[in-house]
mmCIF file of C-alpha atoms in Angstrom:
data_model
loop_
_atom_site.group_PDB
_atom_site.id
_atom_site.type_symbol
_atom_site.label_atom_id
_atom_site.label_comp_id
_atom_site.label_asym_id
_atom_site.label_seq_id
_atom_site.Cartn_x
_atom_site.Cartn_y
_atom_site.Cartn_z
ATOM 1 C CA UNK S 85 -89.943 -63.882 78.280
ATOM 2 C CA UNK S 86 -89.042 -61.452 76.213
ATOM 3 C CA UNK S 87 -87.231 -62.780 73.114
ATOM 4 C CA UNK S 88 -86.276 -60.664 70.123
ATOM 5 C CA UNK S 89 -86.444 -61.645 66.106
ATOM 6 C CA UNK S 90 -83.535 -59.909 63.744
ATOM 7 C CA UNK S 91 -85.448 -58.033 61.020
ATOM 8 C CA UNK S 92 -84.286 -55.871 57.920
ATOM 9 C CA UNK S 93 -86.126 -53.023 55.926
ATOM 10 C CA UNK S 94 -84.845 -52.648 53.000
ATOM 11 C CA UNK S 95 -86.331 -49.701 50.518
ATOM 12 C CA UNK S 96 -84.744 -49.646 47.048
ATOM 13 C CA UNK S 97 -86.218 -47.184 43.560
ATOM 14 C CA UNK S 98 -84.615 -49.924 41.192
ATOM 15 C CA UNK S 99 -85.605 -47.932 38.327
ATOM 16 C CA UNK S 100 -82.164 -47.111 37.352
ATOM 17 C CA UNK S 101 -81.423 -50.589 36.986
ATOM 18 C CA UNK S 102 -83.784 -51.243 35.029
ATOM 19 C CA UNK S 103 -82.720 -48.495 32.465
ATOM 20 C CA UNK S 104 -79.369 -49.276 32.955
ATOM 21 C CA UNK S 105 -79.820 -53.255 32.162
ATOM 22 C CA UNK S 106 -76.953 -55.743 33.919
ATOM 23 C CA UNK S 107 -74.204 -52.963 34.334
ATOM 24 C CA UNK S 108 -75.406 -51.898 38.257
ATOM 25 C CA UNK S 109 -77.337 -54.911 39.055
ATOM 26 C CA UNK S 110 -74.323 -57.382 40.100
ATOM 27 C CA UNK S 111 -73.244 -54.829 42.439
ATOM 28 C CA UNK S 112 -76.383 -54.259 44.122
ATOM 29 C CA UNK S 113 -76.801 -57.428 44.479
ATOM 30 C CA UNK S 114 -73.989 -58.006 45.713
ATOM 31 C CA UNK S 115 -73.948 -55.197 48.527
ATOM 32 C CA UNK S 116 -78.079 -56.339 49.670
ATOM 33 C CA UNK S 117 -76.304 -59.883 50.139
ATOM 34 C CA UNK S 118 -73.593 -58.502 52.142
ATOM 35 C CA UNK S 119 -75.899 -56.782 54.492
ATOM 36 C CA UNK S 120 -77.808 -59.842 54.426
ATOM 37 C CA UNK S 121 -74.671 -61.710 55.565
ATOM 38 C CA UNK S 122 -73.339 -58.917 58.224
ATOM 39 C CA UNK S 123 -76.604 -57.847 59.737
ATOM 40 C CA UNK S 124 -77.214 -62.257 59.980
ATOM 41 C CA UNK S 125 -81.480 -61.711 59.983
ATOM 42 C CA UNK S 126 -84.557 -63.985 60.191
ATOM 43 C CA UNK S 127 -87.240 -61.774 58.603
ATOM 44 C CA UNK S 128 -86.587 -59.592 55.569
ATOM 45 C CA UNK S 129 -88.723 -57.740 54.204
ATOM 46 C CA UNK S 130 -87.607 -55.791 50.406
ATOM 47 C CA UNK S 131 -89.539 -52.720 48.911
ATOM 48 C CA UNK S 132 -89.184 -52.233 45.834
ATOM 49 C CA UNK S 133 -90.620 -49.362 43.139
ATOM 50 C CA UNK S 134 -90.509 -48.284 40.037
ATOM 51 C CA UNK S 135 -89.890 -50.907 38.325
ATOM 52 C CA UNK S 136 -89.128 -52.061 34.497
ATOM 53 C CA UNK S 137 -87.385 -48.026 35.289
ATOM 54 C CA UNK S 138 -88.872 -45.353 32.380
ATOM 55 C CA UNK S 139 -89.346 -47.732 29.691
ATOM 56 C CA UNK S 140 -91.188 -50.434 31.441
ATOM 57 C CA UNK S 141 -92.762 -51.431 28.706
ATOM 58 C CA UNK S 142 -89.145 -52.174 26.917
ATOM 59 C CA UNK S 143 -87.771 -53.572 30.673
ATOM 60 C CA UNK S 144 -90.470 -54.935 32.747
ATOM 61 C CA UNK S 145 -88.938 -58.725 31.215
ATOM 62 C CA UNK S 146 -85.910 -58.277 32.752
ATOM 63 C CA UNK S 147 -87.934 -57.711 36.303
ATOM 64 C CA UNK S 148 -88.931 -61.645 36.579
ATOM 65 C CA UNK S 149 -85.313 -62.561 36.118
ATOM 66 C CA UNK S 150 -84.211 -59.785 38.961
ATOM 67 C CA UNK S 151 -86.588 -61.275 41.778
ATOM 68 C CA UNK S 152 -85.383 -64.929 40.390
ATOM 69 C CA UNK S 153 -81.585 -63.480 41.061
ATOM 70 C CA UNK S 154 -82.234 -62.545 45.011
ATOM 71 C CA UNK S 155 -84.812 -65.729 45.047
ATOM 72 C CA UNK S 156 -82.803 -68.058 44.121
ATOM 73 C CA UNK S 157 -79.073 -66.963 45.628
ATOM 74 C CA UNK S 158 -77.822 -68.791 47.440
ATOM 75 C CA UNK S 159 -77.318 -66.453 49.680
ATOM 76 C CA UNK S 160 -80.572 -66.453 50.965
ATOM 77 C CA UNK S 161 -81.229 -70.642 50.258
ATOM 78 C CA UNK S 162 -81.694 -70.565 54.022
ATOM 79 C CA UNK S 163 -84.741 -68.632 53.925
ATOM 80 C CA UNK S 164 -87.286 -71.578 53.213
ATOM 81 C CA UNK S 165 -90.570 -69.540 53.150
ATOM 82 C CA UNK S 166 -91.096 -66.562 50.373
ATOM 83 C CA UNK S 167 -94.048 -64.041 49.834
ATOM 84 C CA UNK S 168 -93.097 -62.131 46.314
ATOM 85 C CA UNK S 169 -95.468 -59.435 44.792
ATOM 86 C CA UNK S 170 -94.477 -57.931 42.081
ATOM 87 C CA UNK S 171 -96.947 -55.384 40.259
ATOM 88 C CA UNK S 172 -95.976 -55.123 37.060
ATOM 89 C CA UNK S 173 -99.074 -55.348 34.999
ATOM 90 C CA UNK S 174 -98.358 -51.788 32.988
ATOM 91 C CA UNK S 175 -101.082 -52.575 30.290
ATOM 92 C CA UNK S 176 -104.094 -51.868 33.349
ATOM 93 C CA UNK S 177 -103.141 -48.294 33.530
ATOM 94 C CA UNK S 178 -106.137 -47.080 36.432
ATOM 95 C CA UNK S 179 -103.958 -49.836 38.734
ATOM 96 C CA UNK S 180 -100.319 -50.405 38.156
ATOM 97 C CA UNK S 181 -98.239 -48.909 40.475
ATOM 98 C CA UNK S 182 -94.678 -50.415 39.301
ATOM 99 C CA UNK S 183 -93.808 -51.564 43.117
ATOM 100 C CA UNK S 184 -92.829 -54.950 44.179
ATOM 101 C CA UNK S 185 -92.467 -56.385 47.938
ATOM 102 C CA UNK S 186 -89.967 -59.542 48.773
ATOM 103 C CA UNK S 187 -90.195 -60.896 51.697
ATOM 104 C CA UNK S 188 -88.386 -64.379 53.216
ATOM 105 C CA UNK S 189 -88.996 -66.019 56.272
ATOM 106 C CA UNK S 190 -85.659 -67.601 57.748
ATOM 107 C CA UNK S 191 -86.337 -71.587 58.643
ATOM 108 C CA UNK S 192 -85.138 -71.152 62.136
ATOM 109 C CA UNK S 193 -88.571 -68.871 62.521
ATOM 110 C CA UNK S 194 -91.534 -70.467 63.445
ATOM 111 C CA UNK S 195 -94.444 -68.278 63.900
ATOM 112 C CA UNK S 196 -95.037 -66.876 61.198
ATOM 113 C CA UNK S 197 -98.273 -65.492 60.389
ATOM 114 C CA UNK S 198 -99.932 -63.557 57.420
ATOM 115 C CA UNK S 199 -102.738 -61.420 56.782
ATOM 116 C CA UNK S 200 -105.274 -62.510 54.480
ATOM 117 C CA UNK S 201 -107.739 -59.315 53.891
ATOM 118 C CA UNK S 202 -110.322 -61.371 52.084
ATOM 119 C CA UNK S 203 -111.675 -64.294 54.844
ATOM 120 C CA UNK S 204 -110.330 -61.542 57.810
ATOM 121 C CA UNK S 205 -107.848 -63.868 59.454
ATOM 122 C CA UNK S 206 -104.026 -64.809 59.884
ATOM 123 C CA UNK S 207 -103.052 -68.245 58.446
ATOM 124 C CA UNK S 208 -99.490 -69.588 58.302
ATOM 125 C CA UNK S 209 -96.972 -68.934 56.025
ATOM 126 C CA UNK S 210 -95.883 -71.984 54.466
ATOM 127 C CA UNK S 211 -93.560 -73.287 51.234
ATOM 128 C CA UNK S 212 -92.960 -69.625 47.991
ATOM 129 C CA UNK S 213 -95.930 -68.246 47.247
ATOM 130 C CA UNK S 214 -94.897 -65.953 44.139
ATOM 131 C CA UNK S 215 -97.404 -62.898 42.361
ATOM 132 C CA UNK S 216 -96.623 -61.313 39.470
ATOM 133 C CA UNK S 217 -99.089 -59.217 37.420
ATOM 134 C CA UNK S 218 -101.689 -56.815 37.941
ATOM 135 C CA UNK S 219 -101.828 -58.821 41.703
ATOM 136 C CA UNK S 220 -106.073 -58.716 41.118
ATOM 137 C CA UNK S 221 -107.163 -61.495 43.790
ATOM 138 C CA UNK S 222 -104.346 -61.605 45.455
ATOM 139 C CA UNK S 223 -105.696 -61.988 49.224
ATOM 140 C CA UNK S 224 -102.530 -61.395 51.332
ATOM 141 C CA UNK S 225 -101.902 -57.899 50.788
ATOM 142 C CA UNK S 226 -103.959 -54.621 49.641
ATOM 143 C CA UNK S 227 -102.773 -52.289 46.974
ATOM 144 C CA UNK S 228 -103.488 -48.958 45.527
ATOM 145 C CA UNK S 229 -102.629 -46.114 43.245
ATOM 146 C CA UNK S 230 -103.350 -43.183 44.493
ATOM 147 C CA UNK S 231 -106.165 -41.717 42.916
ATOM 148 C CA UNK S 232 -106.717 -39.805 39.618
ATOM 149 C CA UNK S 233 -108.226 -37.103 41.066
ATOM 150 C CA UNK S 234 -105.278 -35.620 43.852
ATOM 151 C CA UNK S 235 -104.143 -33.655 41.727
ATOM 152 C CA UNK S 236 -105.947 -32.356 38.502
ATOM 153 C CA UNK S 237 -102.556 -30.043 37.757
ATOM 154 C CA UNK S 238 -100.279 -33.208 37.829
ATOM 155 C CA UNK S 239 -99.300 -35.844 35.363
ATOM 156 C CA UNK S 240 -100.987 -38.726 36.724
ATOM 157 C CA UNK S 241 -98.011 -41.934 37.305
ATOM 158 C CA UNK S 242 -97.346 -45.156 38.354
ATOM 159 C CA UNK S 243 -97.885 -43.945 42.620
ATOM 160 C CA UNK S 244 -99.351 -45.683 45.459
ATOM 161 C CA UNK S 245 -98.896 -48.444 48.139
ATOM 162 C CA UNK S 246 -99.004 -51.929 48.629
ATOM 163 C CA UNK S 247 -99.274 -53.198 51.843
ATOM 164 C CA UNK S 248 -98.989 -56.916 54.141
ATOM 165 C CA UNK S 249 -100.199 -57.753 57.614
ATOM 166 C CA UNK S 250 -97.517 -60.060 59.613
ATOM 167 C CA UNK S 251 -97.558 -62.145 62.960
ATOM 168 C CA UNK S 252 -94.159 -62.984 63.509
ATOM 169 C CA UNK S 253 -94.592 -64.885 66.852
ATOM 170 C CA UNK S 254 -97.049 -62.893 68.438
ATOM 171 C CA UNK S 255 -96.126 -59.616 67.416
ATOM 172 C CA UNK S 256 -98.447 -58.182 64.584
ATOM 173 C CA UNK S 257 -97.134 -55.137 62.756
ATOM 174 C CA UNK S 258 -98.032 -54.255 58.916
ATOM 175 C CA UNK S 259 -95.367 -53.510 56.431
ATOM 176 C CA UNK S 260 -96.339 -51.060 53.537
ATOM 177 C CA UNK S 261 -94.439 -50.130 50.257
ATOM 178 C CA UNK S 262 -94.613 -46.349 49.515
ATOM 179 C CA UNK S 263 -94.066 -44.325 46.286
ATOM 180 C CA UNK S 264 -95.172 -40.600 46.729
ATOM 181 C CA UNK S 265 -94.857 -38.248 44.135
ATOM 182 C CA UNK S 266 -91.577 -36.325 42.239
ATOM 183 C CA UNK S 267 -90.657 -32.691 42.323
ATOM 184 C CA UNK S 268 -91.347 -31.973 38.326
ATOM 185 C CA UNK S 269 -89.536 -28.644 38.057
ATOM 186 C CA UNK S 270 -86.845 -27.071 40.225
ATOM 187 C CA UNK S 271 -87.784 -23.979 39.754
ATOM 188 C CA UNK S 272 -91.681 -24.633 41.096
ATOM 189 C CA UNK S 273 -89.959 -26.182 44.274
ATOM 190 C CA UNK S 274 -88.542 -22.385 44.267
ATOM 191 C CA UNK S 275 -91.826 -21.080 44.100
ATOM 192 C CA UNK S 276 -92.579 -21.486 47.874
ATOM 193 C CA UNK S 277 -92.185 -23.059 51.185
ATOM 194 C CA UNK S 278 -93.252 -25.669 51.493
ATOM 195 C CA UNK S 279 -93.193 -26.285 47.886
ATOM 196 C CA UNK S 280 -96.167 -27.353 45.661
ATOM 197 C CA UNK S 281 -94.904 -30.715 45.511
ATOM 198 C CA UNK S 282 -94.650 -30.997 49.127
ATOM 199 C CA UNK S 283 -98.137 -29.888 49.690
ATOM 200 C CA UNK S 284 -99.290 -32.985 47.777
ATOM 201 C CA UNK S 285 -97.108 -35.648 48.985
ATOM 202 C CA UNK S 286 -98.527 -34.477 52.324
ATOM 203 C CA UNK S 287 -101.677 -35.610 50.918
ATOM 204 C CA UNK S 288 -100.635 -38.558 50.148
ATOM 205 C CA UNK S 289 -99.209 -39.475 52.898
ATOM 206 C CA UNK S 290 -101.783 -38.489 55.032
ATOM 207 C CA UNK S 291 -103.745 -40.939 52.525
ATOM 208 C CA UNK S 292 -101.565 -43.774 53.187
ATOM 209 C CA UNK S 293 -101.712 -43.524 57.071
ATOM 210 C CA UNK S 294 -105.931 -43.142 57.287
ATOM 211 C CA UNK S 295 -106.435 -46.127 54.518
ATOM 212 C CA UNK S 296 -104.384 -48.749 56.641
ATOM 213 C CA UNK S 297 -105.417 -47.080 60.219
ATOM 214 C CA UNK S 298 -108.957 -47.467 59.550
ATOM 215 C CA UNK S 299 -111.113 -49.314 61.711
ATOM 216 C CA UNK S 300 -112.491 -51.945 59.768
ATOM 217 C CA UNK S 301 -108.966 -53.248 60.516
ATOM 218 C CA UNK S 302 -107.647 -53.717 64.247
ATOM 219 C CA UNK S 303 -105.122 -51.122 64.045
ATOM 220 C CA UNK S 304 -101.233 -52.759 64.482
ATOM 221 C CA UNK S 305 -97.447 -51.203 64.535
ATOM 222 C CA UNK S 306 -97.157 -50.619 61.124
ATOM 223 C CA UNK S 307 -93.474 -50.059 59.213
ATOM 224 C CA UNK S 308 -93.957 -47.280 55.960
ATOM 225 C CA UNK S 309 -91.108 -47.505 53.701
ATOM 226 C CA UNK S 310 -90.549 -46.910 50.436
ATOM 227 C CA UNK S 311 -88.925 -43.747 48.146
ATOM 228 C CA UNK S 312 -91.564 -40.787 49.652
ATOM 229 C CA UNK S 313 -89.793 -38.429 47.371
ATOM 230 C CA UNK S 314 -89.553 -36.147 50.186
ATOM 231 C CA UNK S 315 -87.128 -33.160 48.871
ATOM 232 C CA UNK S 316 -85.427 -30.239 50.889
ATOM 233 C CA UNK S 317 -87.681 -27.310 51.552
ATOM 234 C CA UNK S 318 -85.743 -25.755 48.530
ATOM 235 C CA UNK S 319 -87.118 -22.058 48.746
ATOM 236 C CA UNK S 320 -85.098 -21.411 52.414
ATOM 237 C CA UNK S 321 -82.331 -23.786 51.326
ATOM 238 C CA UNK S 322 -82.194 -21.621 48.314
ATOM 239 C CA UNK S 323 -81.839 -18.197 50.290
ATOM 240 C CA UNK S 324 -78.770 -19.682 52.498
ATOM 241 C CA UNK S 325 -77.344 -20.747 49.842
ATOM 242 C CA UNK S 326 -77.327 -17.443 47.977
ATOM 243 C CA UNK S 327 -76.921 -15.221 51.126
ATOM 244 C CA UNK S 328 -73.738 -13.772 49.667
ATOM 245 C CA UNK S 329 -74.073 -13.851 45.821
ATOM 246 C CA UNK S 330 -76.378 -12.161 43.138
ATOM 247 C CA UNK S 331 -79.050 -13.876 42.130
ATOM 248 C CA UNK S 332 -80.424 -13.217 38.620
ATOM 249 C CA UNK S 333 -83.763 -14.708 37.552
ATOM 250 C CA UNK S 334 -83.670 -15.392 33.611
ATOM 251 C CA UNK S 335 -86.946 -15.038 31.916
ATOM 252 C CA UNK S 336 -88.708 -17.116 28.779
ATOM 253 C CA UNK S 337 -88.620 -13.897 26.176
ATOM 254 C CA UNK S 338 -92.028 -14.380 24.803
ATOM 255 C CA UNK S 339 -93.853 -14.906 28.631
ATOM 256 C CA UNK S 340 -92.949 -14.198 31.838
ATOM 257 C CA UNK S 341 -91.976 -17.447 32.640
ATOM 258 C CA UNK S 342 -89.112 -17.801 34.544
ATOM 259 C CA UNK S 343 -86.246 -20.371 32.767
ATOM 260 C CA UNK S 344 -83.505 -20.249 35.039
ATOM 261 C CA UNK S 345 -82.315 -18.924 38.407
ATOM 262 C CA UNK S 346 -78.122 -18.372 38.392
ATOM 263 C CA UNK S 347 -76.295 -16.765 41.613
ATOM 264 C CA UNK S 348 -72.871 -15.325 41.219
ATOM 265 C CA UNK S 349 -70.302 -15.084 44.259
ATOM 266 C CA UNK S 350 -70.313 -11.489 44.299
ATOM 267 C CA UNK S 351 -65.978 -11.215 44.128
ATOM 268 C CA UNK S 352 -64.298 -10.664 41.570
ATOM 269 C CA UNK S 353 -64.291 -13.556 39.837
ATOM 270 C CA UNK S 354 -68.091 -13.921 39.646
ATOM 271 C CA UNK S 355 -68.558 -17.590 40.140
ATOM 272 C CA UNK S 356 -71.309 -19.116 38.713
ATOM 273 C CA UNK S 357 -72.601 -20.610 42.785
ATOM 274 C CA UNK S 358 -75.710 -22.320 41.934
ATOM 275 C CA UNK S 359 -77.374 -22.524 38.906
ATOM 276 C CA UNK S 360 -81.199 -23.882 38.429
ATOM 277 C CA UNK S 361 -83.576 -24.676 35.985
ATOM 278 C CA UNK S 362 -86.611 -27.041 35.603
ATOM 279 C CA UNK S 363 -84.492 -30.487 35.781
ATOM 280 C CA UNK S 364 -81.062 -28.177 36.554
ATOM 281 C CA UNK S 365 -80.272 -27.611 40.307
ATOM 282 C CA UNK S 366 -76.570 -27.315 40.157
ATOM 283 C CA UNK S 367 -74.428 -26.469 42.865
ATOM 284 C CA UNK S 368 -70.320 -25.320 42.891
ATOM 285 C CA UNK S 369 -69.951 -26.961 46.551
ATOM 286 C CA UNK S 370 -71.490 -30.042 45.897
ATOM 287 C CA UNK S 371 -69.275 -31.414 49.527
ATOM 288 C CA UNK S 372 -72.087 -29.878 51.708
ATOM 289 C CA UNK S 373 -74.565 -32.831 50.337
ATOM 290 C CA UNK S 374 -71.345 -35.484 51.699
ATOM 291 C CA UNK S 375 -69.919 -34.571 54.330
ATOM 292 C CA UNK S 376 -70.636 -35.209 57.781
ATOM 293 C CA UNK S 377 -73.567 -37.219 55.992
ATOM 294 C CA UNK S 378 -74.930 -33.531 54.880
ATOM 295 C CA UNK S 379 -75.328 -33.037 58.499
ATOM 296 C CA UNK S 380 -75.407 -29.079 57.696
ATOM 297 C CA UNK S 381 -78.480 -29.245 54.920
ATOM 298 C CA UNK S 382 -80.539 -31.816 57.615
ATOM 299 C CA UNK S 383 -82.483 -29.132 59.007
ATOM 300 C CA UNK S 384 -83.935 -28.331 54.948
ATOM 301 C CA UNK S 385 -85.107 -31.857 55.681
ATOM 302 C CA UNK S 386 -89.023 -30.583 57.148
ATOM 303 C CA UNK S 387 -91.869 -32.269 55.096
ATOM 304 C CA UNK S 388 -92.056 -35.549 58.015
ATOM 305 C CA UNK S 389 -92.805 -32.844 60.414
ATOM 306 C CA UNK S 390 -96.189 -32.199 59.889
ATOM 307 C CA UNK S 391 -96.282 -36.456 60.959
ATOM 308 C CA UNK S 392 -95.071 -36.551 64.387
ATOM 309 C CA UNK S 393 -97.932 -37.180 66.148
ATOM 310 C CA UNK S 394 -98.313 -40.561 64.200
ATOM 311 C CA UNK S 395 -94.773 -40.889 62.324
ATOM 312 C CA UNK S 396 -91.442 -41.731 64.176
ATOM 313 C CA UNK S 397 -87.794 -42.245 62.177
ATOM 314 C CA UNK S 398 -84.759 -42.957 63.290
ATOM 315 C CA UNK S 399 -82.274 -41.084 63.822
ATOM 316 C CA UNK S 400 -80.639 -40.161 59.704
ATOM 317 C CA UNK S 401 -76.657 -40.489 59.650
ATOM 318 C CA UNK S 402 -76.772 -40.786 56.145
ATOM 319 C CA UNK S 403 -76.217 -38.496 53.244
ATOM 320 C CA UNK S 404 -78.921 -37.608 51.203
ATOM 321 C CA UNK S 405 -79.724 -40.843 49.509
ATOM 322 C CA UNK S 406 -80.906 -39.086 45.618
ATOM 323 C CA UNK S 407 -79.771 -38.032 42.739
ATOM 324 C CA UNK S 408 -76.952 -40.278 42.909
ATOM 325 C CA UNK S 409 -74.745 -40.107 39.373
ATOM 326 C CA UNK S 410 -75.760 -43.631 37.247
ATOM 327 C CA UNK S 411 -71.467 -43.384 36.002
ATOM 328 C CA UNK S 412 -69.920 -46.681 37.134
ATOM 329 C CA UNK S 413 -67.325 -44.381 37.903
ATOM 330 C CA UNK S 414 -68.123 -42.084 40.545
ATOM 331 C CA UNK S 415 -70.699 -43.849 43.300
ATOM 332 C CA UNK S 416 -70.281 -41.035 45.249
ATOM 333 C CA UNK S 417 -70.916 -37.504 43.308
ATOM 334 C CA UNK S 418 -74.771 -36.303 42.827
ATOM 335 C CA UNK S 419 -75.949 -35.916 39.920
ATOM 336 C CA UNK S 420 -76.882 -31.744 38.905
ATOM 337 C CA UNK S 421 -80.520 -32.516 38.067
ATOM 338 C CA UNK S 422 -82.029 -32.455 41.393
ATOM 339 C CA UNK S 423 -81.239 -30.995 45.165
ATOM 340 C CA UNK S 424 -79.844 -34.227 46.648
ATOM 341 C CA UNK S 425 -82.545 -35.381 49.583
ATOM 342 C CA UNK S 426 -83.245 -37.644 51.774
ATOM 343 C CA UNK S 427 -86.364 -39.564 49.396
ATOM 344 C CA UNK S 428 -85.731 -42.881 50.650
ATOM 345 C CA UNK S 429 -86.883 -43.438 54.128
ATOM 346 C CA UNK S 430 -87.622 -45.928 56.910
ATOM 347 C CA UNK S 431 -90.229 -44.564 58.883
ATOM 348 C CA UNK S 432 -92.697 -46.173 61.955
ATOM 349 C CA UNK S 433 -95.881 -45.332 63.963
ATOM 350 C CA UNK S 434 -95.242 -44.926 67.745
ATOM 351 C CA UNK S 435 -96.429 -48.317 68.251
ATOM 352 C CA UNK S 436 -93.855 -49.359 66.094
ATOM 353 C CA UNK S 437 -90.570 -47.842 67.610
ATOM 354 C CA UNK S 438 -91.792 -49.051 71.191
ATOM 355 C CA UNK S 439 -91.546 -52.829 70.172
ATOM 356 C CA UNK S 440 -87.776 -51.753 68.404
ATOM 357 C CA UNK S 441 -85.283 -53.464 71.043
ATOM 358 C CA UNK S 442 -83.056 -51.613 72.365
ATOM 359 C CA UNK S 443 -79.414 -52.171 74.505
ATOM 360 C CA UNK S 444 -77.858 -50.447 77.285
ATOM 361 C CA UNK S 445 -76.870 -47.513 77.638
ATOM 362 C CA UNK S 446 -76.423 -45.513 74.202
ATOM 363 C CA UNK S 447 -75.422 -49.408 72.721
ATOM 364 C CA UNK S 448 -77.821 -48.940 69.724
ATOM 365 C CA UNK S 449 -78.599 -52.446 67.945
ATOM 366 C CA UNK S 450 -80.497 -50.403 65.565
ATOM 367 C CA UNK S 451 -78.790 -49.481 62.100
ATOM 368 C CA UNK S 452 -80.533 -46.993 59.789
ATOM 369 C CA UNK S 453 -78.144 -46.154 56.793
ATOM 370 C CA UNK S 454 -77.967 -46.509 52.885
ATOM 371 C CA UNK S 455 -76.079 -49.724 51.206
ATOM 372 C CA UNK S 456 -73.943 -49.313 49.160
ATOM 373 C CA UNK S 457 -72.275 -45.706 50.017
ATOM 374 C CA UNK S 458 -69.325 -46.590 47.405
ATOM 375 C CA UNK S 459 -70.582 -48.355 44.930
ATOM 376 C CA UNK S 460 -72.541 -46.832 41.498
ATOM 377 C CA UNK S 461 -76.163 -48.441 42.620
ATOM 378 C CA UNK S 462 -78.187 -46.579 40.243
ATOM 379 C CA UNK S 463 -79.601 -42.473 41.104
ATOM 380 C CA UNK S 464 -80.879 -43.794 44.138
ATOM 381 C CA UNK S 465 -79.116 -45.791 47.211
ATOM 382 C CA UNK S 466 -81.156 -47.884 48.890
ATOM 383 C CA UNK S 467 -81.735 -47.853 52.326
ATOM 384 C CA UNK S 468 -82.256 -50.171 55.305
ATOM 385 C CA UNK S 469 -82.780 -50.929 59.332
ATOM 386 C CA UNK S 470 -81.721 -53.027 60.504
ATOM 387 C CA UNK S 471 -82.996 -53.790 64.316
ATOM 388 C CA UNK S 472 -84.387 -56.735 66.788
ATOM 389 C CA UNK S 473 -87.845 -56.969 67.305
ATOM 390 C CA UNK S 474 -89.686 -57.239 70.424
ATOM 391 C CA UNK S 475 -90.990 -60.762 70.002
ATOM 392 C CA UNK S 476 -93.334 -62.333 73.452
ATOM 393 C CA UNK S 477 -92.582 -66.512 73.216
ATOM 394 C CA UNK S 478 -92.317 -69.227 71.410
#
């Protein structure tokens, strides 16, 4: 007989929670706990990126506090087994990823096993298992920072992946926390389609998929969720947004380097339609990114297309997850720093999509959405996937 286990997967780039310590966190936690209460999962996976924020040396002390606030909360008390992995050892530059993964197992859920990568076998999960630090020698997860020689032209940063492997009843799966590279400059992103940054992300994602599909372990269905930093195809989008505008490219006096791109409307008042600089992307009609969940611009979200052979995703019915204003009073507004994009995603192998239980005709039990659409959650909105996993027997 087929049985089902309700699962909640969550990905959150929490950098700005640490950069604005205290202000956003209580609302963020309330949104998370509200989602747990409404979906009633039996297994929860929380994947965090950018723990400690930009100023991680100063803020890292708050990280343990943040995780403790989740772990010790009244809302999570029925989850009697917990596995926590927090890579906060920033002094270890060669391996520091600022990734954190938390897994909660409900007391009603029996037969949960976790893979030990050292002894190459599954072991029953019991009690509270908490690892905070460099995570060296922790055998129930694999963590890797992307190799330095991946992109000689770019600043090496805290990007990488962390993987755990599970059996829920009889169903095995890999859960992978991922943080890929961002667009350093909006101007460089406009140079080509696809951009150089997009090509780098593609290379990094291919690397992760290859690493988790290696033959040394039996391949299992996998869920990859994190901050992929996927961006819209900026050049194509800008060309489209500025079709009825006059485009001016302003160069620095001394060199031939582009300093800004300005698109003005052709009519009488010559309003500035679009203004782009290295860290500025100001579009006059920002509502296009929000209306109808940004459906009009979804066609420019192309970075996953190269992976259709190995990766699937539920339909996106939520607005771009980044970059939201960190102003408490403007929770639905985007900042004028980057082109709004669907950075935060929950992707899966085709085999994983096959083990999601779907109810009959049109009635979906699968929810793929953002947390806190009308609440300030920091510059990234947290993204979640709630579904029933097909698990056989007890």
